[in-house]
Coordinates of C-alpha atoms in Angstrom, one line a residue:
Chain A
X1222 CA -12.2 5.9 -20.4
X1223 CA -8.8 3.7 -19.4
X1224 CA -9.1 0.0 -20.0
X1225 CA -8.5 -0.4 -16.0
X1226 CA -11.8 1.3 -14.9
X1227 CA -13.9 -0.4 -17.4
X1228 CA -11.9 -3.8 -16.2
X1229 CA -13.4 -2.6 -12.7
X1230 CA -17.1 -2.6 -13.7
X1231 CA -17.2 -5.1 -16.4
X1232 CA -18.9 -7.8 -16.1
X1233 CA -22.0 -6.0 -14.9
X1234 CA -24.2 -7.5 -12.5
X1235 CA -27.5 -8.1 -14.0
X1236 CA -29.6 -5.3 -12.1
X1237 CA -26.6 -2.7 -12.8
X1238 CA -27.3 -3.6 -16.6
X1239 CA -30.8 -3.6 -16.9
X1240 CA -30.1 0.3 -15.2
X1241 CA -27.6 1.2 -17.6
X1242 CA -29.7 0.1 -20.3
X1243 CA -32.9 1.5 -19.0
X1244 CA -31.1 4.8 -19.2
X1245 CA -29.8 4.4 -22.6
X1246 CA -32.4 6.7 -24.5
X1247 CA -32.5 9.2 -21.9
X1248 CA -32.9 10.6 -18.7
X1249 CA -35.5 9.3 -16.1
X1250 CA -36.3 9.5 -12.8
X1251 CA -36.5 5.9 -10.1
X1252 CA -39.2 4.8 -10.7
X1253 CA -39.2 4.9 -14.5
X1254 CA -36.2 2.9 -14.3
X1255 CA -37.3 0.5 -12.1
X1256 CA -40.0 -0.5 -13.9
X1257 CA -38.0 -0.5 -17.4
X1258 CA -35.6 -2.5 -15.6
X1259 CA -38.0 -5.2 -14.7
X1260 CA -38.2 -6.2 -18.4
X1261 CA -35.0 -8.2 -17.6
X1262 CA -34.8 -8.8 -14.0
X1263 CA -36.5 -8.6 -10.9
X1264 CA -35.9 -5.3 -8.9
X1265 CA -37.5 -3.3 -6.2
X1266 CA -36.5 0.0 -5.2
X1267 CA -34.2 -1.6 -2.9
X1268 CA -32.1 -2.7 -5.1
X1269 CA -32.6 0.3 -7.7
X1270 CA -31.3 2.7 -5.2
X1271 CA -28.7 0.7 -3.7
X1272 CA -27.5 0.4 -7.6
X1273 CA -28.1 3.9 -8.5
X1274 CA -26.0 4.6 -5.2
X1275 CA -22.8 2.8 -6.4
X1276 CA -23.3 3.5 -10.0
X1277 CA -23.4 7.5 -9.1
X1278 CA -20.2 7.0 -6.5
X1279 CA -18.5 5.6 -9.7
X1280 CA -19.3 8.4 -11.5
X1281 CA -21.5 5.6 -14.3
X1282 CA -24.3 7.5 -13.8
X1283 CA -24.9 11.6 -12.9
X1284 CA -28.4 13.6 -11.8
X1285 CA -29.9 15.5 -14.0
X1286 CA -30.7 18.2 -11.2
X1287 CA -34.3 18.0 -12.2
X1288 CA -36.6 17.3 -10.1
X1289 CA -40.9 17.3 -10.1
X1290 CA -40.2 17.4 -6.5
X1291 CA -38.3 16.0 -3.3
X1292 CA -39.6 12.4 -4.0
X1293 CA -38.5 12.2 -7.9
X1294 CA -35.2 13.0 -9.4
X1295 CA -33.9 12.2 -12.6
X1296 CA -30.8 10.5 -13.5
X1297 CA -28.8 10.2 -16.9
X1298 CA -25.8 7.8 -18.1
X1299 CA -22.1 9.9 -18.2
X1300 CA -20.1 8.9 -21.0
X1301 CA -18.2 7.1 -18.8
X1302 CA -21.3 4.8 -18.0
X1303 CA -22.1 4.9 -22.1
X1304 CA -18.8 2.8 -22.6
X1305 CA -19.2 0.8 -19.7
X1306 CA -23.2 0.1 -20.7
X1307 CA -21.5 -1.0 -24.8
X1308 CA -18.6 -2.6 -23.4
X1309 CA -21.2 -5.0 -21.3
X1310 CA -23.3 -5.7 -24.6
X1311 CA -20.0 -6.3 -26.9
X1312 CA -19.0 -9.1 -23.9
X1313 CA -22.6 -10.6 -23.9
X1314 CA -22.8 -10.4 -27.5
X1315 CA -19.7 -12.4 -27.8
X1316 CA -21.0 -14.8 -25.2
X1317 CA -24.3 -15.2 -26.9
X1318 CA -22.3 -16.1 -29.9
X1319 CA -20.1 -18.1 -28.9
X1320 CA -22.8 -20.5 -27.6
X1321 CA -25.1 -19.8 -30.6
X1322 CA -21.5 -21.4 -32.2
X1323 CA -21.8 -24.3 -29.7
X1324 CA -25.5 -24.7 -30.8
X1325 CA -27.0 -23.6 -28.0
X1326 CA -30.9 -22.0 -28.8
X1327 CA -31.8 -19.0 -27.6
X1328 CA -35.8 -20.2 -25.8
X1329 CA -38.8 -17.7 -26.7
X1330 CA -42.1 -16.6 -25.1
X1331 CA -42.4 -15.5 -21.9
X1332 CA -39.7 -18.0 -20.4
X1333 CA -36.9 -16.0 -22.1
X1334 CA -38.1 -13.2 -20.2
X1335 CA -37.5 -12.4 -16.5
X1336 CA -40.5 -12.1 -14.3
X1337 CA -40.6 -8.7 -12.4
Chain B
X463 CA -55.8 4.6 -0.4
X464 CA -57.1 1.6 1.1
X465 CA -56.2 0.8 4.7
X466 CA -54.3 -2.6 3.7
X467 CA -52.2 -0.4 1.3
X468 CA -51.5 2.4 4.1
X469 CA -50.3 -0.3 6.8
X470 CA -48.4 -1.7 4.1
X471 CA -46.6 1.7 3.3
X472 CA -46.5 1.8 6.7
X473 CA -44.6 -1.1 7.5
X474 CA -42.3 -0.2 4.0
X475 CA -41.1 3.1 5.8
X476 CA -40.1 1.6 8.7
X477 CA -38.0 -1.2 7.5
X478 CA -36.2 1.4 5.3
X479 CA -35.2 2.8 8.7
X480 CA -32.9 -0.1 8.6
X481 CA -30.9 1.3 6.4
X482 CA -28.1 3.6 6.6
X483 CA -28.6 7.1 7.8
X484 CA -27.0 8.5 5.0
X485 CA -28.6 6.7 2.3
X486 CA -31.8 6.9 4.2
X487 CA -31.4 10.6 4.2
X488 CA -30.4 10.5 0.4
X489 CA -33.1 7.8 -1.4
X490 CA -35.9 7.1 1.7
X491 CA -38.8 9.2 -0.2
X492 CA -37.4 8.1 -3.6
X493 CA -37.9 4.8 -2.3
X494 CA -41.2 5.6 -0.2
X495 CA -43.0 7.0 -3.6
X496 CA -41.5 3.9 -6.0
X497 CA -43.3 1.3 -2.7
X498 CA -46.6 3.7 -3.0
X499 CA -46.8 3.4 -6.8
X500 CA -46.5 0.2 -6.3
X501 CA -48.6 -0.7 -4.1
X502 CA -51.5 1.5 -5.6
X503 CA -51.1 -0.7 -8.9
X504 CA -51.2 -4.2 -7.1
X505 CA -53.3 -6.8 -7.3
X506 CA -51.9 -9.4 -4.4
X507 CA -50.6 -6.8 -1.6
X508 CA -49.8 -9.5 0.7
X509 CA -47.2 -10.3 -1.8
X510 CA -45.8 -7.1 -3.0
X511 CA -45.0 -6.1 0.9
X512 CA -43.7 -9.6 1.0
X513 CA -41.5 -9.2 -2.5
X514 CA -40.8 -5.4 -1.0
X515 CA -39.3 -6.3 2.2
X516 CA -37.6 -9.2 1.1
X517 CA -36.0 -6.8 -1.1
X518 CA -34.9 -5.0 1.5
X519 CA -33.8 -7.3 3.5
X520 CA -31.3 -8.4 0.3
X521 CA -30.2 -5.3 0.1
X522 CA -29.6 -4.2 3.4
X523 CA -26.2 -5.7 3.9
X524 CA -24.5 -4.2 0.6
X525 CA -25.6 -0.6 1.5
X526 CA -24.7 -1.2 4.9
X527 CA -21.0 -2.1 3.8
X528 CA -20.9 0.4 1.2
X529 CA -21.8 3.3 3.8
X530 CA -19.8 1.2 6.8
X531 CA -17.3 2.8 8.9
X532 CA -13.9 3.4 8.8
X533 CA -14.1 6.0 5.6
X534 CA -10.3 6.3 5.3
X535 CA -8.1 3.6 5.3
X536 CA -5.7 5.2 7.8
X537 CA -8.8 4.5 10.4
X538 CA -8.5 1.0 9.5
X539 CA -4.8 0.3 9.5
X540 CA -4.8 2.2 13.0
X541 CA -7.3 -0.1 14.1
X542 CA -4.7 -2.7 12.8
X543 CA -2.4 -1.6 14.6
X544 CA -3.5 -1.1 17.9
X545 CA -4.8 -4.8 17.6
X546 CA -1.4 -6.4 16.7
X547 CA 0.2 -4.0 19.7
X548 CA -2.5 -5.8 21.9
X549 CA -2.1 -9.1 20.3
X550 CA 2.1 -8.8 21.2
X551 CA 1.6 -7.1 24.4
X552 CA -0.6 -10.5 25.2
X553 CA 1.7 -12.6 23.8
X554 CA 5.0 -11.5 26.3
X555 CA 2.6 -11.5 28.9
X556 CA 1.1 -15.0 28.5
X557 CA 5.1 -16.1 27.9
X558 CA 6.3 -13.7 31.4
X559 CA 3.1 -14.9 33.3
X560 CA 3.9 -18.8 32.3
X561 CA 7.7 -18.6 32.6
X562 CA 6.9 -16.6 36.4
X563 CA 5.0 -19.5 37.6
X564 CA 7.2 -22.6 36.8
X565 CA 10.1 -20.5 39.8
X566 CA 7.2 -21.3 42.4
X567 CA 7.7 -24.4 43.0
X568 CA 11.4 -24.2 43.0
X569 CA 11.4 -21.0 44.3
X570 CA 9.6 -22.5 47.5
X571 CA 11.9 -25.9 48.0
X572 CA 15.1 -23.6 47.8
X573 CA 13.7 -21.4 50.4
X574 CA 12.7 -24.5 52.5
X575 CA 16.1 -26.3 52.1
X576 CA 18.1 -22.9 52.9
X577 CA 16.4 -23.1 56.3
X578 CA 16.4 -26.7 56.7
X579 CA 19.9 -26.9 55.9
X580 CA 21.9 -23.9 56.7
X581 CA 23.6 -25.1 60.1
X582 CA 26.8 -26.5 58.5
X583 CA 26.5 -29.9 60.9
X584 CA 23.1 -30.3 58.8
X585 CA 24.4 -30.2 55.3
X586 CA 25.3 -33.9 55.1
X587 CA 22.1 -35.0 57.0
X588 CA 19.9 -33.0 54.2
X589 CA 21.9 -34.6 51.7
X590 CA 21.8 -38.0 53.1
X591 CA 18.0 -37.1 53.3
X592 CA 17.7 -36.2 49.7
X593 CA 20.0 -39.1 48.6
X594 CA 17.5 -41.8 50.4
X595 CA 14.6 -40.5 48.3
X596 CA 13.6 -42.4 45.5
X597 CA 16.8 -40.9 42.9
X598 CA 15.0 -39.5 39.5
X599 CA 16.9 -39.0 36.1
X600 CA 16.8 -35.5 34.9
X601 CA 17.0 -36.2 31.1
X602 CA 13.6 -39.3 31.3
X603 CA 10.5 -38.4 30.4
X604 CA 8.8 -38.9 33.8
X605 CA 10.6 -36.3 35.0
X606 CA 10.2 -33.7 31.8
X607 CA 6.7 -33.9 31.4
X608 CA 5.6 -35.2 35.0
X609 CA 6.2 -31.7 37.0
X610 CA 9.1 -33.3 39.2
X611 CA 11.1 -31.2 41.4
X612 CA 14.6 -30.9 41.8
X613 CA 16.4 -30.4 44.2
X614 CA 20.6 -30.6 44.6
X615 CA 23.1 -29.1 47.5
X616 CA 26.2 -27.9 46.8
X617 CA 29.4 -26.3 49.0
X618 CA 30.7 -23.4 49.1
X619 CA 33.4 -24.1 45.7
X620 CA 29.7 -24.8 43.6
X621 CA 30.7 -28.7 44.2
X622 CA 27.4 -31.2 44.3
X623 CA 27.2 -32.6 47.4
X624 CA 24.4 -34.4 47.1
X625 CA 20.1 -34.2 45.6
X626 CA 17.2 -35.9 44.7
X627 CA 17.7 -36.5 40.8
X628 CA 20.8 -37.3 38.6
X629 CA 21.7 -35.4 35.1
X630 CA 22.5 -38.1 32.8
X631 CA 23.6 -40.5 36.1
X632 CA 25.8 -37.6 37.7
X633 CA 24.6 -35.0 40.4
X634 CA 23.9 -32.3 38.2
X635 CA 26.8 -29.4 38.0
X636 CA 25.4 -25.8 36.3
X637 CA 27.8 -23.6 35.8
X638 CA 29.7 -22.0 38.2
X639 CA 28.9 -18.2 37.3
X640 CA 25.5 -19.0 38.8
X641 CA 27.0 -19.8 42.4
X642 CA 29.1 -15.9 41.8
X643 CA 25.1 -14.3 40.9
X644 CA 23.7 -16.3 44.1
X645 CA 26.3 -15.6 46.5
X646 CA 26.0 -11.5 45.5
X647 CA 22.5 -11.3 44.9
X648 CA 21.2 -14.1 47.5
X649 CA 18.5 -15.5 45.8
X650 CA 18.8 -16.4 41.8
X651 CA 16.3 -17.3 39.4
X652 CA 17.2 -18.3 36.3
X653 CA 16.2 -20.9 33.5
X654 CA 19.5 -23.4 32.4
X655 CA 19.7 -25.9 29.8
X656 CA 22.1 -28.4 30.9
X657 CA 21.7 -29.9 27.6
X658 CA 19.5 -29.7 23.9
X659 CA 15.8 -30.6 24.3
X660 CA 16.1 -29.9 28.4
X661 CA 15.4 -26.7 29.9
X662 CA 14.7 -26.0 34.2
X663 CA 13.7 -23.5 35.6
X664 CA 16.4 -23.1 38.4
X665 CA 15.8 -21.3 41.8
X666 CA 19.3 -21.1 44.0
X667 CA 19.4 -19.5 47.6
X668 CA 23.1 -19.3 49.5
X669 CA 23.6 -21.4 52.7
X670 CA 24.7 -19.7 55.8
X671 CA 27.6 -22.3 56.0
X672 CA 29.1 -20.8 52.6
X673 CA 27.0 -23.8 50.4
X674 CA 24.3 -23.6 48.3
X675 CA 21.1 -24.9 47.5
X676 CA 19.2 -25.3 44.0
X677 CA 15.8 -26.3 43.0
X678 CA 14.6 -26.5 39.5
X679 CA 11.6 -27.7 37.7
X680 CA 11.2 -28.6 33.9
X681 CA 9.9 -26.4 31.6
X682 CA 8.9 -28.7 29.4
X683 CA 4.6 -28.0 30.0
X684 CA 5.0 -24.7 30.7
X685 CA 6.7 -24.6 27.1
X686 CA 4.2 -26.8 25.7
X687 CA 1.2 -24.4 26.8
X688 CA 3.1 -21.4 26.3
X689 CA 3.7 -22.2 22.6
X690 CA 0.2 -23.6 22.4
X691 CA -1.1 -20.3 23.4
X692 CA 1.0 -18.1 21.4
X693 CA -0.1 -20.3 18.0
X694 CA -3.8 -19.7 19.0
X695 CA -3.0 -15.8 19.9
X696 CA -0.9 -16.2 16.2
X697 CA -3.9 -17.6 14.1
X698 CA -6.4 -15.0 15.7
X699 CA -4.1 -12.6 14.6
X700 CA -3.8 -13.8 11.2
X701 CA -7.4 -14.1 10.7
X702 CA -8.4 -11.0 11.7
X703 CA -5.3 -9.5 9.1
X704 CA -7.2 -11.8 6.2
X705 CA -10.2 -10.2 7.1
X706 CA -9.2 -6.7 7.6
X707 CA -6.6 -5.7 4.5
X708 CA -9.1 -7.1 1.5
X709 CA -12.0 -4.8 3.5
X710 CA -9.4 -1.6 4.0
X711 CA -7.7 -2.1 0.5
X712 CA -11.5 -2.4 -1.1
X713 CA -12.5 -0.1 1.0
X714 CA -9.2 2.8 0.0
X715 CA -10.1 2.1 -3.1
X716 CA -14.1 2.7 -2.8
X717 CA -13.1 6.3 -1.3
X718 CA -10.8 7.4 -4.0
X719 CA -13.3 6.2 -6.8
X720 CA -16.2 8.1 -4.2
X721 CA -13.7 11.3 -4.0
X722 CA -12.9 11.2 -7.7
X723 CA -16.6 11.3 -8.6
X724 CA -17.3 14.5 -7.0

């Protein structure tokens, strides 16, 4: 992928991340995402599709062409989306280090995590 | 499923009516069956139709500008253009409409003093009349900006004979071509600047005794509003191009990045 169109994506917005991501081991349908998703921030479908929408138009993301039936079809990373999806966790690696650097401690529990 | 949760479904497929037709037609039963696994799993349904519609509602706008009309740039620089064409076409017609009225007034006291004062015997009675009125000073302020009238006569060689105001403490003298353009076209409107900073809009009519008569009126508020307009007509203009090119250049590139993905 050219440096220029992962320049256009990158930085992700946090819902177009937690998509990539939920995608990352495989294929899966809305809903499945969705709720993957939700591990890291708050979504509903709204959102999901209006996501899925933009990351399909820029060719991130691709159908399967499976489908249980009208209501559920399944959706898959393209390489392109791949890149894009480790480009995003090199940059917040590099973030996360760089304040680990300025001593800044990552919390844990449940307040590190986002509430669905 | 319970009643609660069907009205709530209920109510979930009719806001996603708010949404584009396209991606209505593309993710609404997607959407619909996410909302009725949801809702058969909650606990607190007032608040997941709450959290559901609110989630609409944020992302209403986004899908609204990502399916919004014009497609194709060209639609949108057309639209562009027709607007600026509009925008010009109201700015000469603001300047013709403004620059039309201030020959009224003029245009009126010329025609008045060419009937008043075309019997040759009357010429120096108008003048004398015109000379007893209070005498105003072309180039002072008062008479800029306060909608004074002028009025001079003038014999048949384009000579002042007499008026109502002084240029600079002499009867005004335009140029002599205009008293040629009256004499062949009979009535002349034009606008003279006897000097920078001064501009009058002039009305001359021919006397049947061979002399002429001119009226003229400062320009000076008619410029003032003029301009005034044309700035306001200018910024609306402007802000509507600051609007328009990021939305048309986003929204080129949004097509060739849709076009290239399929």
């Amino acid at each position: 992928m050219a440096a220029s169109i992962l320049k256009d994506h990158i930085p992700l917005t946090p819902a177009v991340f937690a998509i990539l991501l939920a995608l990352a081991d495989g294929e899966k349908h809305g809903y499945a995402i969705m709720q993957e998703a939700r591990e890291h921030t708050p979504m509903g479908p709204g959102t999901l599709y209006g996501s899925l929408d933009r990351l399909l138009t820029a060719g991130l993301v691709e159908e399967t062409g499976l489908t249980d039936d009208e209501r559920r079809r399944y959706y898959r990373l393209t390489p392109s989306g791949r890149q894009t999806l480790a480009a995003e966790t090199a940059r917040l690696e590099q973030a996360a280090a760089f304040a680990r650097r300025k001593g800044v401690k990552p919390l844990t529990g449940r307040t590190a995590g986002a509430r669905a | 499923m319970r009643t609660s949760a069907k009205l709530c479904l209920k109510l979930y497929a009719i806001a996603l009516r708010l949404y584009p037709k396209s991606f209505y037609a593309r993710y609404a039963d997607e959407m619909l069956e996410a909302a009725s696994l949801e809702i058969a799993q909650s606990h607190n349904l007032p608040h997941l139709t709450a959290s559901l519609l609110w989630d609409n509602v944020r992302s209403l706008p986004r899908a609204h500008w990502d399916y919004a009309k014009p497609k194709s740039p060209v639609l949108g620089i057309v639209a562009l253009s027709i607007y600026t064409v509009l925008v010009l076409f109201q700015a000469v017609s603001t300047r013709r409409t403004e620059r039309g009225s201030a020959d009224v007034m003029p245009a009126w006291a010329a025609r008045q003093y060419s009937n008043d004062c075309s019997v040759a015997a009357r010429i120096q009675s108008c003048a004398d009349k015109l000379a007893s009125q209070p005498r105003q000073e072309i180039t002072s302020s008062s008479w800029l900006n306060g909608g004074g009238l002028f009025i001079g006569l003038y014999d048949s060689a384009g000579r002042a004979v007499g008026g109502n105001a002084t240029l600079n403490g002499t009867w005004p003298q335009p140029p002599h071509g205009i008293f040629d353009t009256i004499r062949s076209r009979g009535e002349f409107r034009v606008t003279w600047q006897p000097q920078p900073g001064i501009r009058v809009a002039l009305t001359g009519r021919p006397l049947n005794s061979g002399g002429f008569v001119l009226s003229g009126q400062s320009l000076s508020s008619t410029e003032k509003y003029t301009a005034r307009t044309l700035r306001i007509l200018f910024f609306g203009w402007a802000m509507m191009l600051a609007m328009a090119v990021p939305g048309t250049i986003a929204r080129a590139r949004a097509r060739k990045r849709r076009i290239a993905s399929h």
